[in-house]
Short mmCIF file of C-alpha atoms in Angstrom, two decimals:
data_model
loop_
_atom_site.label_atom_id
_atom_site.label_comp_id
_atom_site.label_asym_id
_atom_site.label_seq_id
_atom_site.Cartn_x
_atom_site.Cartn_y
_atom_site.Cartn_z
CA MET I 184 195.26 172.04 208.06
CA LYS I 185 194.08 175.16 206.23
CA ALA I 186 190.56 174.82 207.69
CA ARG I 187 191.96 174.42 211.21
CA TRP I 188 194.07 177.57 210.83
CA ILE I 189 191.06 179.52 209.54
CA LEU I 190 189.14 178.42 212.65
CA ILE I 191 192.01 179.41 214.96
CA VAL I 192 192.36 182.84 213.29
CA TYR I 193 188.57 183.29 213.47
CA ALA I 194 188.56 182.43 217.18
CA ALA I 195 191.44 184.85 217.87
CA ILE I 196 189.72 187.71 215.97
CA SER I 197 186.41 186.90 217.72
CA LEU I 198 188.07 187.01 221.13
CA LEU I 199 189.60 190.40 220.34
CA ALA I 200 186.21 191.66 219.11
CA LEU I 201 184.64 190.18 222.24
CA MET I 202 186.99 192.13 224.52
CA LEU I 203 186.37 195.28 222.51
CA MET I 204 182.59 194.86 222.68
CA LEU I 205 182.74 194.07 226.41
CA SER I 206 184.68 197.28 226.99
CA MET I 207 182.03 199.15 224.98
CA GLU I 208 179.26 197.38 226.96
CA ASN I 209 177.58 196.04 223.79
CA LEU I 210 176.07 192.99 225.47
CA TYR I 211 173.97 191.80 222.49
CA VAL I 212 177.05 191.63 220.28
CA VAL I 213 179.03 189.87 223.03
CA ILE I 214 176.31 187.18 223.33
CA ALA I 215 176.19 186.83 219.53
CA LEU I 216 179.97 186.51 219.30
CA VAL I 217 180.07 183.84 222.03
CA ALA I 218 177.25 181.96 220.27
CA GLY I 219 179.11 182.34 216.96
CA ILE I 220 182.38 181.00 218.43
CA LEU I 221 180.53 178.04 219.98
CA LEU I 222 178.68 177.29 216.73
CA LEU I 223 181.77 177.53 214.55
CA GLY I 224 183.99 175.51 216.84
CA HIS I 225 181.34 173.01 217.93
CA ARG I 226 183.13 170.02 216.36
CA GLU I 227 186.42 170.86 218.03
CA LEU I 228 184.80 171.65 221.38
CA TRP I 229 182.67 168.49 221.32
CA SER I 230 185.68 166.34 220.46
CA LEU I 231 187.79 167.96 223.17
CA ILE I 232 185.05 167.39 225.77
CA ARG I 233 184.22 163.84 224.64
CA HIS I 234 187.62 162.42 223.63
CA GLY I 235 190.06 164.93 225.06
CA ARG I 236 191.66 165.56 221.64
CA MET I 237 191.12 167.60 218.50
CA PRO I 238 188.91 165.91 215.88
CA VAL I 239 190.37 164.28 212.77
CA ILE I 240 190.29 166.63 209.80
CA ASP I 241 190.47 164.36 206.78
CA GLU I 242 189.99 165.29 203.11
CA ARG I 243 186.22 164.86 203.37
CA VAL I 244 186.00 167.16 206.41
CA GLN I 245 188.20 169.70 204.60
CA ASN I 246 185.89 169.64 201.58
CA ASN I 247 182.85 169.99 203.86
CA LEU I 248 184.41 172.89 205.78
CA THR I 249 185.35 174.65 202.55
CA GLY I 250 181.83 174.18 201.20
CA ALA I 251 180.23 175.39 204.44
CA MET I 252 182.52 178.43 204.62
CA ARG I 253 181.76 179.34 201.00
CA LEU I 254 178.03 179.00 201.67
CA THR I 255 178.31 181.11 204.84
CA GLY I 256 180.29 183.78 203.01
CA VAL I 257 177.68 184.04 200.25
CA PHE I 258 174.87 184.14 202.83
CA PHE I 259 176.67 186.80 204.90
CA PHE I 260 177.21 188.93 201.79
CA ILE I 261 173.55 188.71 200.66
CA ALA I 262 172.23 189.17 204.22
CA SER I 263 174.43 192.25 204.70
CA ILE I 264 173.17 193.87 201.48
CA VAL I 265 169.52 193.18 202.42
CA LEU I 266 170.14 194.46 205.96
CA ILE I 267 171.85 197.64 204.75
CA LEU I 268 168.91 198.32 202.41
CA LEU I 269 166.38 197.69 205.18
CA LEU I 270 168.32 199.92 207.59
CA ARG I 271 168.71 202.61 204.94
CA PHE I 272 164.94 202.83 204.57
CA ASN I 273 164.32 202.81 208.34
CA VAL I 274 162.47 199.49 208.40
CA PHE I 275 163.89 198.69 211.85
CA LYS I 276 163.26 202.14 213.25
CA ASN I 277 162.77 201.11 216.88
CA THR I 278 165.21 198.20 217.03
CA PRO I 279 168.70 198.81 218.46
CA LYS I 280 171.35 198.45 215.75
CA GLU I 281 173.53 196.18 217.90
CA LEU I 282 170.59 193.76 218.27
CA ILE I 283 170.24 193.57 214.48
CA VAL I 284 173.97 192.97 213.94
CA SER I 285 173.99 190.36 216.73
CA GLY I 286 171.02 188.59 215.17
CA GLN I 287 172.82 188.51 211.84
CA LEU I 288 175.98 187.07 213.44
CA VAL I 289 174.04 184.28 215.17
CA ILE I 290 172.09 183.44 211.98
CA VAL I 291 175.38 183.33 210.05
CA GLY I 292 176.69 180.88 212.66
CA PHE I 293 173.61 178.68 212.21
CA VAL I 294 173.98 178.83 208.43
CA TYR I 295 177.59 177.65 208.80
CA VAL I 296 176.58 174.70 211.02
CA MET I 297 173.69 173.77 208.72
CA GLY I 298 176.01 174.11 205.71
CA TYR I 299 178.60 171.86 207.29
CA TYR I 300 176.07 169.16 208.11
CA TYR I 301 174.57 169.53 204.65
CA TYR I 302 177.87 168.58 203.00
CA ASP I 303 178.84 166.10 205.71
CA ARG I 304 175.60 164.18 206.27
CA VAL I 305 172.61 165.43 204.28
CA ARG I 306 173.99 165.67 200.71
CA PRO I 307 175.29 162.06 200.47
CA CYS I 308 171.90 160.73 201.61
CA LEU I 309 169.71 162.78 199.30
CA GLY I 310 168.66 161.58 195.87
CA GLU I 311 169.13 163.71 192.76
CA LYS I 312 165.46 164.69 192.78
CA ALA I 313 165.60 165.93 196.39
CA VAL I 314 168.77 167.92 195.68
CA ARG I 315 167.05 169.53 192.67
CA TRP I 316 164.06 170.50 194.85
CA LEU I 317 166.36 171.85 197.54
CA ARG I 318 168.11 174.00 194.95
CA ILE I 319 164.75 175.30 193.63
CA CYS I 320 163.59 176.14 197.18
CA LEU I 321 166.87 177.94 197.98
CA ILE I 322 166.80 179.97 194.76
CA THR I 323 163.16 180.90 195.43
CA ALA I 324 164.05 181.97 198.98
CA GLY I 325 166.92 184.11 197.65
CA LEU I 326 164.66 185.69 195.02
CA CYS I 327 162.02 186.42 197.68
CA LEU I 328 164.60 188.14 199.89
CA SER I 329 165.72 190.30 196.97
CA THR I 330 162.06 191.01 196.11
CA ILE I 331 161.36 192.16 199.67
CA ALA I 332 164.33 194.55 199.65
CA LEU I 333 163.53 195.78 196.13
CA ALA I 334 159.81 196.22 196.86
CA ILE I 335 160.60 198.32 199.96
CA VAL I 336 162.93 200.53 197.94
CA LEU I 337 160.44 200.88 195.06
CA HIS I 338 157.52 201.54 197.43
CA ASN I 339 159.45 204.40 199.02
CA LEU I 340 160.61 205.73 195.65
CA VAL I 341 157.06 205.71 194.22
CA SER I 342 155.84 207.60 197.30
CA VAL I 343 158.60 210.19 196.91
CA TRP I 344 158.42 210.56 193.11
CA PHE I 345 154.67 210.38 192.47
CA GLY I 346 153.37 211.51 195.85
CA PHE I 347 150.85 208.71 196.47
CA GLU I 348 150.86 205.62 198.66
CA ASP I 349 151.70 202.67 196.42
CA ALA I 350 149.83 199.45 197.21
CA PHE I 351 151.39 197.02 194.71
CA PHE I 352 154.96 197.02 196.04
CA PHE I 353 153.64 197.21 199.60
CA ILE I 354 151.60 193.99 199.19
CA LEU I 355 154.40 192.36 197.19
CA GLY I 356 157.10 193.22 199.73
CA LEU I 357 155.20 192.69 202.93
CA LEU I 358 152.74 189.89 202.09
CA VAL I 359 153.43 187.90 198.91
CA ALA I 360 157.23 187.66 199.03
CA PRO I 361 157.42 186.83 202.78
CA ALA I 362 154.73 184.14 202.34
CA VAL I 363 156.61 182.52 199.42
CA LEU I 364 159.86 182.92 201.39
CA ALA I 365 158.34 181.10 204.37
CA LEU I 366 157.04 178.31 202.12
CA SER I 367 160.38 177.82 200.36
CA LEU I 368 162.29 177.86 203.65
CA LEU I 369 159.87 175.28 205.00
CA GLY I 370 160.49 173.16 201.90
CA CYS I 371 164.27 173.45 202.43
CA LEU I 372 163.89 172.48 206.08
CA VAL I 373 161.76 169.43 205.28
CA ILE I 374 164.25 168.15 202.66
CA TYR I 375 167.18 168.92 204.99
CA ILE I 376 165.64 167.08 207.96
CA LYS I 377 164.71 164.15 205.70
CA GLY I 378 168.33 163.88 204.53
CA LEU I 379 169.66 164.27 208.07
CA CYS I 380 167.41 161.48 209.37
CA ALA I 381 168.46 159.24 206.47
CA SER I 382 172.12 159.92 207.25
CA PHE I 383 171.70 159.07 210.92
CA SER I 384 170.13 155.73 210.03
CA THR I 385 172.94 155.10 207.48
CA VAL I 386 175.62 155.75 210.11
CA GLU I 387 173.78 153.72 212.78
CA GLN I 388 173.23 150.74 210.46
CA SER I 389 176.94 150.58 209.66
CA MET M 1 181.96 154.23 192.16
CA LYS M 2 181.48 150.77 193.68
CA THR M 3 183.76 149.54 196.41
CA ARG M 4 184.65 146.17 197.86
CA MET M 5 186.04 147.74 201.00
CA LYS M 6 183.61 145.98 203.33
CA GLU M 7 184.52 142.58 201.92
CA TYR M 8 188.28 143.17 202.18
CA ARG M 9 187.91 144.74 205.62
CA ALA M 10 185.95 141.73 206.87
CA ARG M 11 188.59 139.41 205.39
CA LEU M 12 191.26 141.11 207.51
CA GLY M 13 188.97 141.32 210.56
CA LEU M 14 189.23 145.08 210.73
CA THR M 15 186.53 147.32 212.18
CA GLN M 16 185.57 150.58 210.49
CA GLU M 17 187.07 152.41 213.45
CA LYS M 18 190.38 150.58 213.11
CA LEU M 19 190.57 151.12 209.34
CA ALA M 20 189.74 154.80 209.82
CA GLU M 21 192.56 155.08 212.33
CA MET M 22 194.97 153.27 209.99
CA VAL M 23 194.33 155.63 207.08
CA GLY M 24 193.86 158.76 209.22
CA VAL M 25 190.23 159.53 208.46
CA ARG M 26 186.97 159.63 210.42
CA ARG M 27 184.74 156.57 210.78
CA GLU M 28 181.98 158.43 208.91
CA THR M 29 184.29 158.76 205.90
CA ILE M 30 184.76 154.97 205.84
CA ILE M 31 180.97 154.49 206.17
CA PHE M 32 180.19 156.78 203.23
CA LEU M 33 183.03 155.24 201.20
CA GLU M 34 181.67 151.72 201.78
CA LYS M 35 178.18 152.88 200.78
CA GLY M 36 179.61 154.35 197.58
CA LYS M 37 178.46 157.84 198.59
CA TYR M 38 181.87 159.46 198.55
CA ASN M 39 184.59 159.40 195.92
CA PRO M 40 188.00 159.40 197.62
CA SER M 41 191.08 161.24 196.40
CA LEU M 42 193.77 159.13 194.77
CA ARG M 43 195.93 159.49 197.90
CA LEU M 44 193.16 158.19 200.18
CA ALA M 45 192.27 155.40 197.76
CA TYR M 46 195.91 154.26 197.76
CA GLY M 47 196.02 154.47 201.55
CA ILE M 48 192.92 152.30 201.88
CA ALA M 49 194.16 149.79 199.32
CA ARG M 50 197.46 149.52 201.17
CA ALA M 51 195.71 149.11 204.55
CA LEU M 52 193.48 146.40 203.08
CA GLU M 53 196.49 144.68 201.49
CA ALA M 54 195.01 144.79 198.01
CA GLY M 55 195.38 146.62 194.75
CA ILE M 56 193.51 149.87 194.25
CA GLU M 57 191.56 148.42 191.30
CA ASP M 58 190.48 145.45 193.45
CA ILE M 59 188.88 147.77 196.01
CA PHE M 60 187.44 150.56 193.88
CA ILE M 61 185.45 149.68 190.80
CA LEU M 62 184.37 152.44 188.47
CA ASP M 63 180.89 151.71 187.13
CA ASP M 64 179.98 152.93 183.67
CA ASP M 65 177.13 155.13 184.96
CA SER M 66 179.42 157.34 187.05
CA THR M 67 181.83 158.24 184.23
#
């Protein structure tokens, strides 16, 4: 019940924000909000379209929703800090701010959906070894994101303090860390898809 | 946790869908329970045992590895 109320409150707040953004003609944010609402309420919407009723929210769904929301919250928090740092140092000089915020909202929506399906389908079908690898890949990705933000800050600070163009933090922040980030995200995706495929065959076999 | 849900369900001629409806959960929850990939709460375990007309300890067997 708690999860359903959170979704209803979220939808109400999103609709208010949507009206506000529409009145301010911020189309990117409007699109992102609509995508976010659709992503977050996809189970409910799908069930309403397919069966004409709200889906069953049992204890397992509640646990999955709680897990996904926690994951999304943590991601949103980290993403916001990284984004603020990047914006502070004018990394996205020529990109409209509303486009950046919209992008973040849509990515957060995707993280929520992926988080939900992780707890619902992927996690039960992954072995301990795969879960350990997934954790390693996620931690590496998180560290890479922090490294990128930190390297940008340090690169700028070195330029300001010592008056020369630093190469170390530049290469670290713009080449090494993004490459490792891409590799770890790819690893996560492979394990995730493997688990998802295994879960589909488990459900189909039953 | 091992379960004998499938066996008891078959004995009563219940489908996963029907059992899910009886205990108020999704079919997927029954699937993962039968595969031993989800540990139910005590309330759900009691509900399932009651629906399958058996004792809770007949349906859910705790193996030594999972303790």
